[in-house]
mmCIF file of C-alpha atoms in Angstrom:
data_model
loop_
_atom_site.group_PDB
_atom_site.id
_atom_site.type_symbol
_atom_site.label_atom_id
_atom_site.label_comp_id
_atom_site.label_asym_id
_atom_site.label_seq_id
_atom_site.Cartn_x
_atom_site.Cartn_y
_atom_site.Cartn_z
ATOM 1 C CA MET A 1 -151.330 35.825 -93.447
ATOM 2 C CA MET A 2 -148.283 36.940 -90.660
ATOM 3 C CA THR A 3 -144.758 36.729 -91.233
ATOM 4 C CA THR A 4 -142.201 36.656 -88.872
ATOM 5 C CA SER A 5 -138.699 38.761 -89.712
ATOM 6 C CA ALA A 6 -135.620 37.169 -88.382
ATOM 7 C CA PRO A 7 -133.592 39.197 -85.361
ATOM 8 C CA SER A 8 -131.852 42.063 -86.830
ATOM 9 C CA ASP A 9 -127.726 41.531 -86.169
ATOM 10 C CA SER A 10 -128.056 44.109 -83.910
ATOM 11 C CA SER A 11 -130.395 42.584 -81.192
ATOM 12 C CA ARG A 12 -127.601 39.243 -81.250
ATOM 13 C CA PRO A 13 -124.946 39.187 -78.633
ATOM 14 C CA SER A 14 -121.499 40.807 -80.816
ATOM 15 C CA LEU A 15 -118.544 37.919 -80.926
ATOM 16 C CA PHE A 16 -116.384 39.938 -78.505
ATOM 17 C CA GLN A 17 -119.476 40.316 -76.039
ATOM 18 C CA ARG A 18 -119.676 36.858 -75.722
ATOM 19 C CA PHE A 19 -116.205 36.379 -75.604
ATOM 20 C CA LYS A 20 -116.456 38.924 -72.571
ATOM 21 C CA SER A 21 -119.452 37.402 -70.930
ATOM 22 C CA ARG A 22 -117.449 33.975 -71.344
ATOM 23 C CA ARG A 23 -113.912 35.322 -69.804
ATOM 24 C CA LEU A 24 -115.876 37.272 -67.085
ATOM 25 C CA GLY A 25 -117.753 33.549 -65.468
ATOM 26 C CA ARG A 26 -114.152 32.089 -66.109
ATOM 27 C CA TRP A 27 -112.772 34.718 -63.898
ATOM 28 C CA LEU A 28 -116.029 34.590 -61.314
ATOM 29 C CA VAL A 29 -115.121 30.554 -60.813
ATOM 30 C CA ILE A 30 -111.285 31.414 -60.557
ATOM 31 C CA MET A 31 -111.411 34.382 -58.065
ATOM 32 C CA VAL A 32 -113.167 32.060 -55.717
ATOM 33 C CA PRO A 33 -110.403 29.573 -55.016
ATOM 34 C CA MET A 34 -108.099 33.054 -54.758
ATOM 35 C CA LEU A 35 -110.088 34.749 -52.217
ATOM 36 C CA TRP A 36 -109.947 31.191 -49.548
ATOM 37 C CA LEU A 37 -106.033 31.859 -50.691
ATOM 38 C CA ALA A 38 -105.800 34.884 -49.851
ATOM 39 C CA ALA A 39 -108.052 35.085 -46.834
ATOM 40 C CA PHE A 40 -106.575 32.128 -45.124
ATOM 41 C CA PHE A 41 -102.865 31.539 -46.546
ATOM 42 C CA PHE A 42 -101.745 35.118 -47.851
ATOM 43 C CA ILE A 43 -102.915 37.204 -45.593
ATOM 44 C CA PRO A 44 -102.104 35.375 -42.535
ATOM 45 C CA PHE A 45 -98.527 34.945 -44.245
ATOM 46 C CA LEU A 46 -97.849 38.572 -44.775
ATOM 47 C CA VAL A 47 -98.740 39.052 -40.697
ATOM 48 C CA VAL A 48 -96.116 36.352 -39.662
ATOM 49 C CA PHE A 49 -93.663 38.008 -41.977
ATOM 50 C CA LYS A 50 -94.166 41.035 -40.534
ATOM 51 C CA ILE A 51 -93.412 39.985 -37.067
ATOM 52 C CA SER A 52 -90.587 38.253 -38.346
ATOM 53 C CA LEU A 53 -89.196 41.742 -38.947
ATOM 54 C CA SER A 54 -89.575 42.971 -35.438
ATOM 55 C CA GLU A 55 -88.147 42.569 -32.209
ATOM 56 C CA ALA A 56 -89.121 40.999 -28.924
ATOM 57 C CA MET A 57 -90.453 42.754 -26.436
ATOM 58 C CA ILE A 58 -91.962 42.367 -23.004
ATOM 59 C CA ALA A 59 -95.385 43.491 -23.913
ATOM 60 C CA ILE A 60 -99.080 42.958 -25.319
ATOM 61 C CA PRO A 61 -98.212 41.625 -28.211
ATOM 62 C CA PRO A 62 -94.648 40.714 -27.212
ATOM 63 C CA TYR A 63 -93.149 42.444 -30.394
ATOM 64 C CA SER A 64 -92.259 45.935 -31.547
ATOM 65 C CA PRO A 65 -94.367 47.709 -33.662
ATOM 66 C CA LEU A 66 -93.003 48.217 -37.054
ATOM 67 C CA PHE A 67 -94.476 51.846 -38.205
ATOM 68 C CA GLU A 68 -93.506 54.481 -35.130
ATOM 69 C CA TRP A 69 -96.122 57.397 -35.347
ATOM 70 C CA ASP A 70 -93.611 60.590 -34.123
ATOM 71 C CA PRO A 71 -96.920 63.234 -33.879
ATOM 72 C CA ASP A 72 -94.303 66.247 -33.230
ATOM 73 C CA SER A 73 -92.948 65.836 -36.741
ATOM 74 C CA ALA A 74 -95.649 63.924 -38.186
ATOM 75 C CA PHE A 75 -93.470 61.577 -40.059
ATOM 76 C CA ALA A 76 -93.732 57.645 -39.596
ATOM 77 C CA THR A 77 -90.749 55.770 -38.761
ATOM 78 C CA LEU A 78 -90.211 52.250 -40.286
ATOM 79 C CA LYS A 79 -88.439 49.961 -38.032
ATOM 80 C CA VAL A 80 -86.878 46.409 -39.624
ATOM 81 C CA THR A 81 -84.561 43.952 -38.585
ATOM 82 C CA PHE A 82 -83.006 40.952 -40.055
ATOM 83 C CA GLY A 83 -81.889 40.405 -36.893
ATOM 84 C CA ASN A 84 -84.203 36.652 -36.147
ATOM 85 C CA TYR A 85 -82.942 35.472 -39.566
ATOM 86 C CA LEU A 86 -79.264 36.177 -38.722
ATOM 87 C CA PHE A 87 -79.668 33.978 -35.450
ATOM 88 C CA LEU A 88 -81.345 31.102 -36.649
ATOM 89 C CA PHE A 89 -78.305 30.318 -39.469
ATOM 90 C CA GLU A 90 -75.890 31.447 -36.556
ATOM 91 C CA SER A 91 -77.250 28.764 -34.444
ATOM 92 C CA ARG A 92 -76.771 25.395 -34.242
ATOM 93 C CA PHE A 93 -79.588 24.258 -32.592
ATOM 94 C CA TYR A 94 -81.961 25.742 -35.281
ATOM 95 C CA LEU A 95 -80.310 24.168 -37.987
ATOM 96 C CA ASP A 96 -79.818 20.360 -36.520
ATOM 97 C CA ALA A 97 -83.956 21.154 -35.738
ATOM 98 C CA TYR A 98 -84.612 21.499 -39.425
ATOM 99 C CA LEU A 99 -82.300 18.674 -40.429
ATOM 100 C CA SER A 100 -83.648 16.464 -37.711
ATOM 101 C CA SER A 101 -87.528 17.637 -38.947
ATOM 102 C CA LEU A 102 -86.649 16.598 -42.898
ATOM 103 C CA ARG A 103 -84.753 13.260 -41.929
ATOM 104 C CA ILE A 104 -87.589 11.985 -39.705
ATOM 105 C CA ALA A 105 -90.074 13.312 -42.481
ATOM 106 C CA ALA A 106 -88.393 11.681 -45.075
ATOM 107 C CA ILE A 107 -87.613 8.495 -44.026
ATOM 108 C CA SER A 108 -91.753 8.298 -42.696
ATOM 109 C CA THR A 109 -92.767 9.269 -46.103
ATOM 110 C CA PHE A 110 -90.434 6.374 -47.154
ATOM 111 C CA PHE A 111 -91.731 3.633 -45.055
ATOM 112 C CA THR A 112 -95.036 5.273 -45.885
ATOM 113 C CA LEU A 113 -94.968 4.409 -49.453
ATOM 114 C CA ILE A 114 -93.423 1.166 -49.080
ATOM 115 C CA ILE A 115 -96.555 -0.148 -46.779
ATOM 116 C CA GLY A 116 -99.275 1.998 -48.234
ATOM 117 C CA PHE A 117 -98.570 1.074 -52.236
ATOM 118 C CA PRO A 118 -99.419 -2.558 -51.244
ATOM 119 C CA ILE A 119 -102.308 -1.915 -49.772
ATOM 120 C CA ALA A 120 -103.616 0.696 -52.584
ATOM 121 C CA TYR A 121 -102.861 -1.705 -55.394
ATOM 122 C CA LEU A 122 -104.471 -4.402 -53.478
ATOM 123 C CA ILE A 123 -107.535 -2.280 -53.197
ATOM 124 C CA ALA A 124 -107.432 -1.042 -57.198
ATOM 125 C CA ARG A 125 -107.299 -4.719 -57.881
ATOM 126 C CA SER A 126 -110.334 -5.943 -55.520
ATOM 127 C CA GLY A 127 -113.428 -6.263 -56.774
ATOM 128 C CA PRO A 128 -116.419 -3.535 -56.000
ATOM 129 C CA THR A 129 -117.675 -4.790 -53.274
ATOM 130 C CA MET A 130 -114.446 -5.905 -51.192
ATOM 131 C CA ARG A 131 -113.092 -2.415 -52.743
ATOM 132 C CA THR A 132 -115.814 -0.310 -51.053
ATOM 133 C CA VAL A 133 -115.120 -2.554 -47.614
ATOM 134 C CA LEU A 134 -111.075 -1.786 -47.866
ATOM 135 C CA LEU A 135 -111.534 1.829 -48.930
ATOM 136 C CA SER A 136 -113.853 2.333 -45.528
ATOM 137 C CA LEU A 137 -111.512 0.441 -43.544
ATOM 138 C CA VAL A 138 -108.486 3.292 -44.603
ATOM 139 C CA ILE A 139 -111.215 6.103 -43.868
ATOM 140 C CA LEU A 140 -112.292 4.805 -40.829
ATOM 141 C CA PRO A 141 -109.465 5.980 -38.573
ATOM 142 C CA PHE A 142 -110.723 9.719 -39.556
ATOM 143 C CA TRP A 143 -114.007 9.136 -37.685
ATOM 144 C CA THR A 144 -111.939 9.477 -34.248
ATOM 145 C CA SER A 145 -110.116 12.227 -33.015
ATOM 146 C CA PHE A 146 -106.406 12.467 -34.196
ATOM 147 C CA LEU A 147 -105.228 13.066 -30.483
ATOM 148 C CA LEU A 148 -107.392 10.283 -29.229
ATOM 149 C CA ARG A 149 -105.298 7.855 -31.691
ATOM 150 C CA VAL A 150 -101.612 9.126 -30.764
ATOM 151 C CA TYR A 151 -102.287 8.780 -26.783
ATOM 152 C CA ALA A 152 -103.876 4.747 -27.973
ATOM 153 C CA TRP A 153 -100.331 4.569 -29.225
ATOM 154 C CA MET A 154 -98.671 5.477 -25.914
ATOM 155 C CA ALA A 155 -100.988 3.059 -23.936
ATOM 156 C CA LEU A 156 -99.457 0.499 -26.478
ATOM 157 C CA LEU A 157 -96.199 1.618 -26.502
ATOM 158 C CA LYS A 158 -95.395 2.047 -22.712
ATOM 159 C CA LYS A 159 -93.018 -0.586 -20.761
ATOM 160 C CA ASN A 160 -96.166 -2.254 -19.193
ATOM 161 C CA GLY A 161 -98.350 -1.942 -22.402
ATOM 162 C CA LEU A 162 -99.538 -4.367 -24.484
ATOM 163 C CA VAL A 163 -97.116 -5.057 -27.133
ATOM 164 C CA ASN A 164 -94.247 -5.667 -24.380
ATOM 165 C CA GLU A 165 -96.560 -7.686 -22.855
ATOM 166 C CA VAL A 166 -97.294 -9.670 -26.084
ATOM 167 C CA LEU A 167 -93.049 -10.306 -26.509
ATOM 168 C CA MET A 168 -92.713 -11.010 -22.991
ATOM 169 C CA SER A 169 -95.501 -13.997 -23.310
ATOM 170 C CA ILE A 170 -94.239 -15.328 -26.068
ATOM 171 C CA GLY A 171 -90.706 -15.768 -25.057
ATOM 172 C CA LEU A 172 -88.998 -13.260 -27.542
ATOM 173 C CA ILE A 173 -87.202 -10.664 -24.755
ATOM 174 C CA ASP A 174 -87.141 -10.797 -20.868
ATOM 175 C CA GLN A 175 -87.549 -7.567 -19.661
ATOM 176 C CA PRO A 176 -89.851 -4.674 -21.240
ATOM 177 C CA LEU A 177 -88.232 -2.771 -24.051
ATOM 178 C CA GLN A 178 -88.041 0.897 -23.878
ATOM 179 C CA ILE A 179 -89.863 1.703 -27.195
ATOM 180 C CA LEU A 180 -92.097 4.959 -26.303
ATOM 181 C CA GLN A 181 -90.362 8.554 -25.980
ATOM 182 C CA THR A 182 -88.141 6.781 -29.015
ATOM 183 C CA ASP A 183 -87.232 8.147 -32.597
ATOM 184 C CA PHE A 184 -89.057 4.762 -33.326
ATOM 185 C CA ALA A 185 -91.790 5.705 -31.687
ATOM 186 C CA VAL A 186 -92.594 9.072 -33.672
ATOM 187 C CA TYR A 187 -91.793 7.269 -37.144
ATOM 188 C CA LEU A 188 -94.504 4.771 -36.003
ATOM 189 C CA GLY A 189 -97.195 7.201 -35.516
ATOM 190 C CA ILE A 190 -95.866 9.249 -38.201
ATOM 191 C CA VAL A 191 -96.480 6.196 -40.556
ATOM 192 C CA TYR A 192 -100.205 5.507 -38.862
ATOM 193 C CA THR A 193 -101.646 8.788 -38.882
ATOM 194 C CA TYR A 194 -100.374 9.607 -42.382
ATOM 195 C CA LEU A 195 -100.559 6.113 -43.809
ATOM 196 C CA PRO A 196 -104.296 7.231 -45.597
ATOM 197 C CA PHE A 197 -102.785 9.989 -46.967
ATOM 198 C CA MET A 198 -100.797 7.828 -49.222
ATOM 199 C CA ILE A 199 -102.930 5.042 -49.834
ATOM 200 C CA LEU A 200 -105.524 7.604 -51.216
ATOM 201 C CA PRO A 201 -103.414 8.736 -53.928
ATOM 202 C CA LEU A 202 -101.803 5.868 -55.214
ATOM 203 C CA TYR A 203 -105.618 4.002 -55.546
ATOM 204 C CA THR A 204 -106.940 6.514 -57.383
ATOM 205 C CA THR A 205 -103.957 6.514 -60.034
ATOM 206 C CA LEU A 206 -103.656 2.549 -60.201
ATOM 207 C CA GLU A 207 -107.442 2.081 -60.099
ATOM 208 C CA LYS A 208 -107.320 4.251 -63.557
ATOM 209 C CA MET A 209 -104.461 1.786 -64.951
ATOM 210 C CA ASP A 210 -105.141 0.049 -67.990
ATOM 211 C CA LEU A 211 -104.040 -4.172 -67.215
ATOM 212 C CA SER A 212 -103.306 -4.945 -70.802
ATOM 213 C CA LEU A 213 -100.335 -2.833 -70.538
ATOM 214 C CA ILE A 214 -98.739 -5.287 -67.898
ATOM 215 C CA GLU A 215 -100.488 -8.443 -69.925
ATOM 216 C CA ALA A 216 -98.689 -6.795 -73.281
ATOM 217 C CA ALA A 217 -95.575 -6.429 -71.117
ATOM 218 C CA GLN A 218 -95.378 -9.989 -70.002
ATOM 219 C CA ASP A 219 -96.225 -11.222 -73.564
ATOM 220 C CA LEU A 220 -93.301 -9.599 -74.504
ATOM 221 C CA GLY A 221 -91.385 -12.116 -72.216
ATOM 222 C CA ALA A 222 -91.180 -10.081 -69.341
ATOM 223 C CA LYS A 223 -91.044 -11.230 -65.493
ATOM 224 C CA PRO A 224 -93.731 -10.168 -62.936
ATOM 225 C CA TRP A 225 -90.762 -8.055 -61.362
ATOM 226 C CA ARG A 226 -89.614 -6.427 -64.560
ATOM 227 C CA ALA A 227 -93.357 -5.444 -65.632
ATOM 228 C CA PHE A 228 -94.015 -3.988 -62.375
ATOM 229 C CA CYS A 229 -90.671 -1.725 -62.549
ATOM 230 C CA LEU A 230 -91.444 -0.762 -66.367
ATOM 231 C CA VAL A 231 -95.266 -0.582 -66.579
ATOM 232 C CA THR A 232 -96.931 0.026 -62.948
ATOM 233 C CA LEU A 233 -94.337 2.097 -61.743
ATOM 234 C CA PRO A 234 -94.208 5.040 -64.255
ATOM 235 C CA LEU A 235 -97.937 4.976 -64.596
ATOM 236 C CA ALA A 236 -98.476 5.563 -60.498
ATOM 237 C CA LYS A 237 -95.948 7.819 -60.810
ATOM 238 C CA PRO A 238 -98.284 11.005 -59.931
ATOM 239 C CA GLY A 239 -99.606 9.107 -57.101
ATOM 240 C CA ILE A 240 -96.710 8.553 -55.943
ATOM 241 C CA ILE A 241 -95.726 12.569 -55.786
ATOM 242 C CA ALA A 242 -99.067 13.174 -54.818
ATOM 243 C CA GLY A 243 -98.978 10.880 -51.511
ATOM 244 C CA CYS A 244 -95.265 11.948 -50.966
ATOM 245 C CA MET A 245 -96.511 15.304 -50.583
ATOM 246 C CA LEU A 246 -98.903 14.965 -48.353
ATOM 247 C CA VAL A 247 -97.348 12.971 -46.184
ATOM 248 C CA PHE A 248 -93.989 14.452 -46.127
ATOM 249 C CA ILE A 249 -95.016 18.366 -45.883
ATOM 250 C CA PRO A 250 -97.415 17.476 -42.814
ATOM 251 C CA ALA A 251 -94.451 15.295 -41.199
ATOM 252 C CA VAL A 252 -91.740 18.227 -41.504
ATOM 253 C CA GLY A 253 -94.083 20.548 -38.992
ATOM 254 C CA GLU A 254 -95.318 17.618 -36.596
ATOM 255 C CA TYR A 255 -95.749 18.615 -32.890
ATOM 256 C CA VAL A 256 -97.924 16.358 -31.594
ATOM 257 C CA ILE A 257 -96.562 13.263 -32.323
ATOM 258 C CA PRO A 258 -92.946 14.378 -30.890
ATOM 259 C CA ALA A 259 -94.118 15.998 -28.281
ATOM 260 C CA LEU A 260 -96.391 12.600 -27.073
ATOM 261 C CA LEU A 261 -94.413 9.573 -28.395
ATOM 262 C CA GLY A 262 -90.735 10.551 -28.704
ATOM 263 C CA GLY A 263 -88.360 11.680 -25.931
ATOM 264 C CA SER A 264 -86.581 14.902 -24.669
ATOM 265 C CA ASP A 265 -83.562 14.760 -27.733
ATOM 266 C CA THR A 266 -86.323 14.217 -30.456
ATOM 267 C CA LEU A 267 -85.658 17.918 -32.145
ATOM 268 C CA MET A 268 -88.259 18.680 -34.593
ATOM 269 C CA ILE A 269 -89.004 22.602 -35.925
ATOM 270 C CA GLY A 270 -92.817 21.967 -34.574
ATOM 271 C CA ARG A 271 -91.549 21.612 -30.986
ATOM 272 C CA VAL A 272 -89.192 23.967 -31.517
ATOM 273 C CA LEU A 273 -91.736 26.454 -32.598
ATOM 274 C CA TRP A 274 -93.979 26.043 -29.886
ATOM 275 C CA ASP A 275 -91.391 26.328 -27.357
ATOM 276 C CA GLU A 276 -90.723 29.872 -28.899
ATOM 277 C CA PHE A 277 -94.076 31.099 -29.313
ATOM 278 C CA PHE A 278 -95.611 29.724 -25.857
ATOM 279 C CA LEU A 279 -92.757 29.205 -23.167
ATOM 280 C CA ASN A 280 -89.991 31.816 -24.340
ATOM 281 C CA ARG A 281 -92.928 33.975 -25.906
ATOM 282 C CA ASP A 282 -90.334 35.111 -28.910
ATOM 283 C CA TRP A 283 -92.778 35.851 -31.602
ATOM 284 C CA PRO A 284 -90.697 37.525 -34.059
ATOM 285 C CA LEU A 285 -87.761 34.668 -33.749
ATOM 286 C CA ALA A 286 -90.715 31.889 -33.787
ATOM 287 C CA SER A 287 -91.913 33.906 -36.637
ATOM 288 C CA ALA A 288 -88.622 33.597 -38.509
ATOM 289 C CA VAL A 289 -88.506 29.400 -37.765
ATOM 290 C CA ALA A 290 -91.849 29.343 -39.274
ATOM 291 C CA ILE A 291 -91.211 31.323 -42.782
ATOM 292 C CA VAL A 292 -87.885 29.973 -43.139
ATOM 293 C CA MET A 293 -89.931 26.421 -42.600
ATOM 294 C CA LEU A 294 -92.422 27.138 -45.395
ATOM 295 C CA ILE A 295 -89.662 28.334 -47.646
ATOM 296 C CA VAL A 296 -87.834 24.964 -47.207
ATOM 297 C CA LEU A 297 -90.915 23.183 -48.106
ATOM 298 C CA VAL A 298 -92.137 25.486 -50.783
ATOM 299 C CA GLY A 299 -89.116 25.621 -52.664
ATOM 300 C CA PRO A 300 -88.220 22.629 -53.648
ATOM 301 C CA ILE A 301 -92.242 22.081 -54.458
ATOM 302 C CA MET A 302 -92.257 25.023 -57.122
ATOM 303 C CA PHE A 303 -88.726 23.883 -58.616
ATOM 304 C CA MET A 304 -90.360 20.035 -59.020
ATOM 305 C CA ARG A 305 -93.345 22.153 -60.562
ATOM 306 C CA ASN A 306 -91.624 24.378 -62.988
ATOM 307 C CA GLY A 307 -89.345 21.117 -63.976
ATOM 308 C CA ASN A 308 -92.249 18.770 -64.828
ATOM 309 C CA LYS A 309 -93.891 21.787 -67.262
ATOM 310 C CA GLU A 310 -90.457 22.290 -68.874
ATOM 311 C CA GLY A 311 -90.089 18.341 -69.668
ATOM 312 C CA LEU A 312 -93.872 18.143 -70.918
#
């Protein structure tokens, strides 16, 4: 009769080994997005920051190197200048561009939220079949070119476009309105373009909301608008914050919409950035503009994130 003996304790992995292998697996999973961010965000950021510390030159590339090697003395000289950043703060033009970009992005985000919230609420409260149809309609604009959609708005808003023709045919106006190349056209283009980025996070949050909480508030005497303010809005706060960030951040640096729909007096930092890079070929100043814009956007986001952690 043969008997099998239990494996000895020495053949089993120790608690330290199991913890070590689990920790190694966790780090391998985390390293994938970390390497992605390092390759496509952090390293390009360092390159742009390096260029912002150099001086503009008529050369290829059009900026001075930070390190200059002297073969005679075998020493490398580091030449760093902060003149580009000082020029940004001394020039009223760039300050106005930053403020104008923040203003246009904030107003566009507000109207995108006002329009997107009812749409997301309707989708979340629809049946499964209708919900699929409505979500498909929201995602449908992504199937066409972004540039083509902006050109379509140019055709609609010009003086002999469809909008003016409809308004004149129903007798609301006597002569065509100047809609294209105005700030209103820029607001309209940004709201239309980034509306899906507001609807989808809001829908995700509202779809998970427990409807019994609203019924309980109404049973306790709360009117529909009060139940909406006290129950629906607080529960939808994560979706509101996510949607506003997805709209506001890219809208600040928007270039295509102001260039095609806005006028010559529509001042946005994305347009200034393009002009400095490709028209003036002042890469150091353009890099400084980009770095300051990134700090302006990322700084408040990190502050809000830390504030939410402390609140929890």
